[in-house]
Amino acid sequence: MSKTIALAGTFDSKGKEFQYVKELIESLGFQTLTIHTGVFDPVFPPDVSNTEVFVAAGEDKQQIVAAKDRAHATLVLSKGMELLLPKLYDEGKFDGILSFGGTGGTSIVTPGMRALPIGVPKVMVSTVASGNTEPYVGTSDIMMYPSIVDVAGLNSISTKIFTNAVFAIAGMLTYENKATIEKKPLIAATMFGLTTPCINYAKAYLEKQGYETLIFHATGVGGRTMENLIENGFIKGVLDLTTTEWADELFGGVLAAGPHRLEAAAKHRIPQVVSVGAMDMVNFGPYDTVPKHYAGRNFYRHNPTVTLMRTSVEENKQIGEAIAAKLNKAEGDTALILPLKGLSGLDVKGQDFYGPEEDTMLFDTLKEKVDRSKVQLIELDNVINDKAFAEAAAEKLIQLMEAKKGEN
């Protein structure tokens, strides 16, 4: 049985272009499921009408059309796609999805793409594909493809781009990796450049014990991606030793992961070992982009595009309170492990961010605020990058996972 490619887009304003793509897909032997995401009547009859998209969002199409508010219509359609696409996929209506659009069309379809499982082929040809794609891709595996010219009209450039995009998703659906990889329990671990030795030691230890480790760079999107994978049931244990994204979240850094960081494991009772790796720093861009109110602070120019700021005593108190509040949502299966001799490669004797007073405030706040009935608190007389610290954290996670296994 041939596979089906969902083709979603504004069939009113770009109907001729989508009809061309539809015919090309079908000429390759695939079926199509056409989904109209425009406000007005389509150029050709779709399989899924815009009325159905509006209904999925709980809105009335006629009222939206009468209002003539493009921004509101786009918001409603994007909400409808976010709810409708996963439903259609679960019903077996399509195997992969392809779309084309400018900023509006991209913002309508990509929320639905993000709601699909990781691994489902998703190709978005867009005028914004070479810019900041994070608002569209988020933590998903959407493939963004630059349209080069606007998605308006069939010409020598656009038809080549459309054709390549069709061939790309056709290839994803035609070819399968036959190699079998031994499935091992997946561990999620967080790392920063200045906590790399710690995670490398822990990863080696876990792999010797039969676990597979996925490493997430704590750069904002890394933390959000990890939380998303935990939410979706991929992860069996979390070694969250580098929680530095909270320093950026609280103090305006550029690598914040949002207010829901450190929630997914507790919510789903996934065993987790948490630490305070790289909490000695807030991340900014080039030195001249650091907010003026931080003038006079202790800065470290990591490279021409990254400037680090040492967290203060008061900031570490706030960080400790925030981390404790998140961990206290856990119902067991959680350990907090503290490296009493240093939080990163810069927070050791002789280095730029060495700060016993700042670290002591962080540790004391956590010890005061963490609910010991829910969270095991472990203090080790190590720098975070010591092999002994890394292996102790990994071993504690294994213990929590084994205990969890025993309960089931």
C-alpha positions as semicolon CSV with decimal commas, in nm:
position;residue;x (nm);y (nm);z (nm)
1;M;0,000;0,000;0,000
2;S;0,139;0,341;-0,098
3;K;0,215;0,593;0,173
4;T;0,030;0,920;0,215
5;I;0,182;1,267;0,231
6;A;-0,025;1,535;0,402
7;L;-0,003;1,858;0,205
8;A;-0,112;2,152;0,417
9;G;-0,132;2,518;0,327
10;T;-0,328;2,818;0,213
11;F;-0,508;2,678;-0,089
12;D;-0,685;3,013;-0,141
13;S;-0,389;3,246;-0,192
14;K;-0,143;2,978;-0,311
15;G;-0,378;2,721;-0,461
16;K;-0,206;2,700;-0,799
17;E;0,129;2,628;-0,633
18;F;-0,013;2,361;-0,403
19;Q;-0,201;2,196;-0,689
20;Y;0,129;2,168;-0,877
21;V;0,291;2,005;-0,574
22;K;-0,006;1,772;-0,521
23;E;0,016;1,644;-0,877
24;L;0,393;1,597;-0,846
25;I;0,355;1,393;-0,527
26;E;0,091;1,170;-0,685
27;S;0,304;1,122;-0,997
28;L;0,562;0,956;-0,772
29;G;0,308;0,698;-0,653
30;F;0,216;0,855;-0,320
31;Q;-0,131;0,943;-0,202
32;T;-0,205;1,291;-0,072
33;L;-0,414;1,424;0,213
34;T;-0,475;1,791;0,134
35;I;-0,549;2,026;0,426
36;H;-0,667;2,380;0,357
37;T;-0,535;2,629;0,614
38;G;-0,639;2,953;0,443
39;V;-0,931;3,173;0,550
40;F;-1,115;3,192;0,217
41;D;-1,238;2,942;-0,043
42;P;-0,970;2,714;-0,191
43;V;-0,868;2,697;-0,557
44;F;-0,924;2,318;-0,554
45;P;-1,134;2,097;-0,322
46;P;-0,927;1,977;-0,021
47;D;-0,964;1,653;0,170
48;V;-0,974;1,850;0,497
49;S;-1,145;2,188;0,475
50;N;-1,056;2,504;0,664
51;T;-1,396;2,471;0,833
52;E;-1,266;2,153;1,000
53;V;-0,952;2,336;1,110
54;F;-1,160;2,617;1,262
55;V;-1,388;2,365;1,435
56;A;-1,084;2,189;1,584
57;A;-0,993;2,523;1,741
58;G;-1,347;2,569;1,872
59;E;-1,418;2,866;1,645
60;D;-1,681;2,952;1,384
61;K;-1,545;3,008;1,033
62;Q;-1,806;3,264;0,930
63;Q;-1,736;3,484;1,229
64;I;-1,362;3,472;1,160
65;V;-1,413;3,562;0,792
66;A;-1,651;3,847;0,879
67;A;-1,410;3,995;1,131
68;K;-1,140;4,044;0,863
69;D;-0,871;4,019;1,131
70;R;-0,580;3,839;0,966
71;A;-0,373;3,811;1,284
72;H;-0,659;3,653;1,480
73;A;-0,746;3,418;1,195
74;T;-0,384;3,302;1,176
75;L;-0,379;3,238;1,551
76;V;-0,703;3,037;1,538
77;L;-0,591;2,831;1,237
78;S;-0,256;2,753;1,402
79;K;-0,438;2,636;1,715
80;G;-0,668;2,421;1,501
81;M;-0,374;2,261;1,320
82;E;-0,198;2,192;1,651
83;L;-0,501;1,991;1,764
84;L;-0,611;1,842;1,433
85;L;-0,283;1,714;1,284
86;P;-0,195;1,471;1,568
87;K;-0,552;1,339;1,557
88;L;-0,533;1,275;1,182
89;Y;-0,194;1,108;1,223
90;D;-0,319;0,884;1,504
91;E;-0,608;0,780;1,277
92;G;-0,352;0,668;1,016
93;K;-0,451;0,932;0,762
94;F;-0,093;1,025;0,664
95;D;0,269;0,918;0,704
96;G;0,454;1,248;0,659
97;I;0,368;1,613;0,606
98;L;0,484;1,882;0,362
99;S;0,396;2,251;0,359
100;F;0,498;2,576;0,188
101;G;0,449;2,931;0,306
102;G;0,561;3,274;0,413
103;T;0,555;3,390;0,773
104;G;0,179;3,343;0,800
105;G;0,159;3,003;0,636
106;T;0,462;2,883;0,831
107;S;0,316;2,994;1,164
108;I;-0,015;2,820;1,088
109;V;0,123;2,476;1,000
110;T;0,433;2,436;1,216
111;P;0,244;2,418;1,551
112;G;0,072;2,107;1,415
113;M;0,401;1,967;1,290
114;R;0,556;2,021;1,635
115;A;0,269;1,826;1,790
116;L;0,352;1,517;1,582
117;P;0,583;1,246;1,720
118;I;0,956;1,276;1,665
119;G;1,053;1,076;1,358
120;V;0,745;1,155;1,151
121;P;0,881;1,326;0,834
122;K;0,799;1,699;0,844
123;V;0,921;1,939;0,574
124;M;0,838;2,311;0,583
125;V;0,945;2,517;0,280
126;S;0,945;2,876;0,402
127;T;1,059;3,229;0,334
128;V;1,188;3,244;0,694
129;A;1,389;2,919;0,682
130;S;1,726;3,096;0,675
131;G;1,645;3,324;0,970
132;N;1,559;3,248;1,332
133;T;1,362;2,925;1,300
134;E;1,335;2,852;1,673
135;P;0,979;2,996;1,703
136;Y;0,866;2,758;1,428
137;V;1,075;2,446;1,497
138;G;1,087;2,462;1,876
139;T;1,207;2,127;2,012
140;S;1,077;1,921;1,719
141;D;1,250;1,767;1,416
142;I;1,089;1,984;1,148
143;M;1,309;2,022;0,842
144;M;1,299;2,389;0,738
145;Y;1,384;2,447;0,372
146;P;1,448;2,801;0,237
147;S;1,205;2,887;-0,043
148;I;1,460;3,130;-0,200
149;V;1,175;3,324;-0,363
150;D;0,832;3,390;-0,220
151;V;0,586;3,102;-0,241
152;A;0,388;3,291;-0,505
153;G;0,375;3,171;-0,861
154;L;0,534;2,892;-1,061
155;N;0,867;2,989;-1,213
156;S;1,207;2,834;-1,286
157;I;1,322;2,886;-0,925
158;S;1,007;2,801;-0,731
159;T;0,931;2,484;-0,927
160;K;1,283;2,356;-0,865
161;I;1,251;2,426;-0,491
162;F;0,905;2,264;-0,477
163;T;1,036;1,960;-0,664
164;N;1,337;1,917;-0,437
165;A;1,115;1,941;-0,130
166;V;0,881;1,675;-0,267
167;F;1,175;1,448;-0,347
168;A;1,311;1,504;0,004
169;I;0,997;1,388;0,183
170;A;0,946;1,111;-0,072
171;G;1,294;0,983;0,013
172;M;1,220;0,992;0,385
173;L;0,911;0,781;0,332
174;T;1,063;0,544;0,075
175;Y;1,388;0,446;0,242
176;E;1,408;0,277;0,580
177;N;1,713;0,203;0,789
178;K;1,725;-0,175;0,813
179;A;2,012;-0,178;1,062
180;T;1,903;-0,282;1,408
181;I;2,043;-0,099;1,706
182;E;2,023;-0,263;2,044
183;K;1,767;-0,076;2,248
184;K;1,900;0,027;2,586
185;P;1,733;0,236;2,857
186;L;1,778;0,602;2,762
187;I;1,937;0,844;3,006
188;A;1,913;1,220;2,944
189;A;2,212;1,423;3,065
190;T;2,274;1,798;3,056
191;M;2,614;1,943;2,974
192;F;2,788;2,275;2,921
193;G;3,137;2,338;2,789
194;L;3,252;2,401;3,145
195;T;3,095;2,078;3,281
196;T;3,204;1,854;2,991
197;P;3,450;1,638;3,191
198;C;3,178;1,556;3,444
199;I;2,931;1,438;3,182
200;N;3,195;1,245;2,989
201;Y;3,289;1,051;3,304
202;A;2,923;0,988;3,388
203;K;2,840;0,880;3,033
204;A;3,125;0,628;3,028
205;Y;3,013;0,489;3,364
206;L;2,649;0,457;3,256
207;E;2,740;0,290;2,927
208;K;2,944;0,027;3,112
209;Q;2,630;-0,050;3,310
210;G;2,423;-0,100;2,992
211;Y;2,257;0,241;2,955
212;E;2,251;0,475;2,655
213;T;2,307;0,843;2,727
214;L;2,162;1,132;2,530
215;I;2,350;1,455;2,602
216;F;2,174;1,790;2,582
217;H;2,372;2,111;2,566
218;A;2,220;2,346;2,825
219;T;2,168;2,631;2,580
220;G;1,797;2,695;2,628
221;V;1,669;2,490;2,338
222;G;1,870;2,195;2,474
223;G;1,690;2,201;2,806
224;R;1,352;2,244;2,641
225;T;1,422;1,956;2,403
226;M;1,513;1,729;2,692
227;E;1,198;1,824;2,883
228;N;0,994;1,749;2,568
229;L;1,147;1,404;2,528
230;I;1,078;1,328;2,895
231;E;0,717;1,441;2,847
232;N;0,684;1,208;2,547
233;G;0,806;0,901;2,733
234;F;1,144;0,847;2,566
235;I;1,358;0,889;2,877
236;K;1,400;0,638;3,162
237;G;1,635;0,842;3,383
238;V;1,763;1,200;3,400
239;L;2,115;1,309;3,496
240;D;2,044;1,680;3,510
241;L;2,379;1,795;3,642
242;T;2,399;2,120;3,441
243;T;2,103;2,337;3,534
244;T;2,267;2,668;3,437
245;E;1,970;2,762;3,218
246;W;1,796;2,874;3,536
247;A;2,060;3,142;3,593
248;D;1,979;3,280;3,248
249;E;1,604;3,250;3,306
250;L;1,622;3,453;3,625
251;F;1,871;3,720;3,523
252;G;1,813;3,788;3,155
253;G;2,074;3,563;2,996
254;V;2,048;3,447;2,638
255;L;2,031;3,073;2,712
256;A;1,712;3,055;2,918
257;A;1,499;2,741;2,878
258;G;1,175;2,891;3,005
259;P;0,980;2,867;3,331
260;H;0,894;2,496;3,294
261;R;1,253;2,372;3,302
262;L;1,300;2,099;3,569
263;E;0,934;1,996;3,569
264;A;0,889;1,699;3,335
265;A;1,078;1,434;3,532
266;A;0,899;1,522;3,855
267;K;0,563;1,531;3,680
268;H;0,607;1,183;3,531
269;R;0,803;1,031;3,820
270;I;1,110;0,969;3,607
271;P;1,413;0,905;3,832
272;Q;1,641;1,209;3,829
273;V;1,969;1,319;3,982
274;V;2,003;1,697;3,971
275;S;2,298;1,923;4,042
276;V;2,394;2,289;4,002
277;G;2,647;2,270;3,720
278;A;2,755;2,609;3,575
279;M;2,527;2,803;3,811
280;D;2,825;3,031;3,862
281;M;2,748;3,205;3,535
282;V;2,488;3,391;3,330
283;N;2,538;3,383;2,952
284;F;2,526;3,684;2,723
285;G;2,631;3,748;2,365
286;P;2,924;3,970;2,261
287;Y;3,057;4,190;2,542
288;D;2,892;4,507;2,411
289;T;2,547;4,340;2,426
290;V;2,556;4,282;2,804
291;P;2,278;4,488;2,970
292;K;2,414;4,816;3,104
293;H;2,282;4,757;3,456
294;Y;2,538;4,478;3,494
295;A;2,832;4,717;3,442
296;G;3,118;4,651;3,684
297;R;3,040;4,282;3,736
298;N;3,290;3,997;3,702
299;F;3,288;3,900;3,333
300;Y;3,468;3,629;3,140
301;R;3,493;3,660;2,763
302;H;3,451;3,297;2,665
303;N;3,486;3,379;2,294
304;P;3,398;3,677;2,069
305;T;3,027;3,587;2,072
306;V;2,984;3,463;2,432
307;T;3,032;3,665;2,750
308;L;2,986;3,501;3,089
309;M;2,893;3,690;3,408
310;R;2,968;3,551;3,754
311;T;2,651;3,511;3,961
312;S;2,642;3,709;4,285
313;V;2,560;3,600;4,638
314;E;2,206;3,739;4,614
315;E;2,153;3,584;4,271
316;N;2,260;3,246;4,405
317;K;2,001;3,278;4,679
318;Q;1,733;3,333;4,415
319;I;1,864;3,042;4,206
320;G;1,854;2,813;4,510
321;E;1,495;2,909;4,583
322;A;1,389;2,848;4,222
323;I;1,559;2,507;4,199
324;A;1,414;2,397;4,534
325;A;1,063;2,499;4,428
326;K;1,090;2,283;4,115
327;L;1,240;1,981;4,290
328;N;0,979;1,995;4,566
329;K;0,717;1,906;4,305
330;A;0,870;1,559;4,288
331;E;0,710;1,266;4,467
332;G;1,029;1,071;4,528
333;D;1,266;0,935;4,263
334;T;1,477;1,252;4,293
335;A;1,821;1,327;4,435
336;L;2,004;1,660;4,453
337;I;2,382;1,622;4,459
338;L;2,600;1,922;4,547
339;P;2,968;1,966;4,444
340;L;3,095;2,163;4,743
341;K;3,432;2,253;4,585
342;G;3,309;2,415;4,264
343;L;3,028;2,440;4,009
344;S;3,222;2,452;3,682
345;G;3,567;2,464;3,524
346;L;3,579;2,836;3,606
347;D;3,465;2,797;3,968
348;V;3,781;2,644;4,112
349;K;4,082;2,792;4,289
350;G;4,290;3,007;4,057
351;Q;4,010;3,051;3,800
352;D;3,806;3,363;3,722
353;F;3,477;3,260;3,880
354;Y;3,607;3,097;4,198
355;G;3,356;3,210;4,460
356;P;3,320;3,017;4,787
357;E;3,087;3,284;4,932
358;E;2,853;3,274;4,632
359;D;2,852;2,894;4,625
360;T;2,787;2,869;4,999
361;M;2,477;3,085;4,961
362;L;2,350;2,855;4,686
363;F;2,415;2,541;4,890
364;D;2,268;2,684;5,212
365;T;1,954;2,801;5,033
366;L;1,901;2,461;4,875
367;K;1,958;2,281;5,205
368;E;1,706;2,510;5,373
369;K;1,437;2,506;5,103
370;V;1,446;2,150;4,963
371;D;1,184;1,915;5,107
372;R;1,388;1,620;5,232
373;S;1,078;1,399;5,238
374;K;1,066;1,424;4,858
375;V;1,428;1,485;4,759
376;Q;1,745;1,305;4,870
377;L;2,017;1,564;4,932
378;I;2,379;1,452;4,890
379;E;2,685;1,671;4,954
380;L;3,020;1,572;4,808
381;D;3,354;1,737;4,879
382;N;3,438;1,759;4,508
383;V;3,454;1,993;4,213
384;I;3,174;1,904;3,971
385;N;3,425;1,790;3,706
386;D;3,592;1,539;3,937
387;K;3,554;1,181;3,817
388;A;3,444;1,075;4,166
389;F;3,157;1,325;4,162
390;A;3,041;1,222;3,814
391;E;3,043;0,852;3,892
392;A;2,867;0,903;4,226
393;A;2,590;1,092;4,045
394;A;2,560;0,820;3,781
395;E;2,553;0,545;4,043
396;K;2,281;0,728;4,239
397;L;2,070;0,753;3,924
398;I;2,108;0,380;3,862
399;Q;1,997;0,312;4,219
400;L;1,687;0,529;4,174
401;M;1,604;0,357;3,847
402;E;1,646;0,010;3,996
403;A;1,425;0,107;4,290
404;K;1,163;0,239;4,047
405;K;1,183;-0,084;3,847
406;G;1,123;-0,280;4,167
407;E;0,803;-0,090;4,232
408;N;0,654;-0,185;3,892
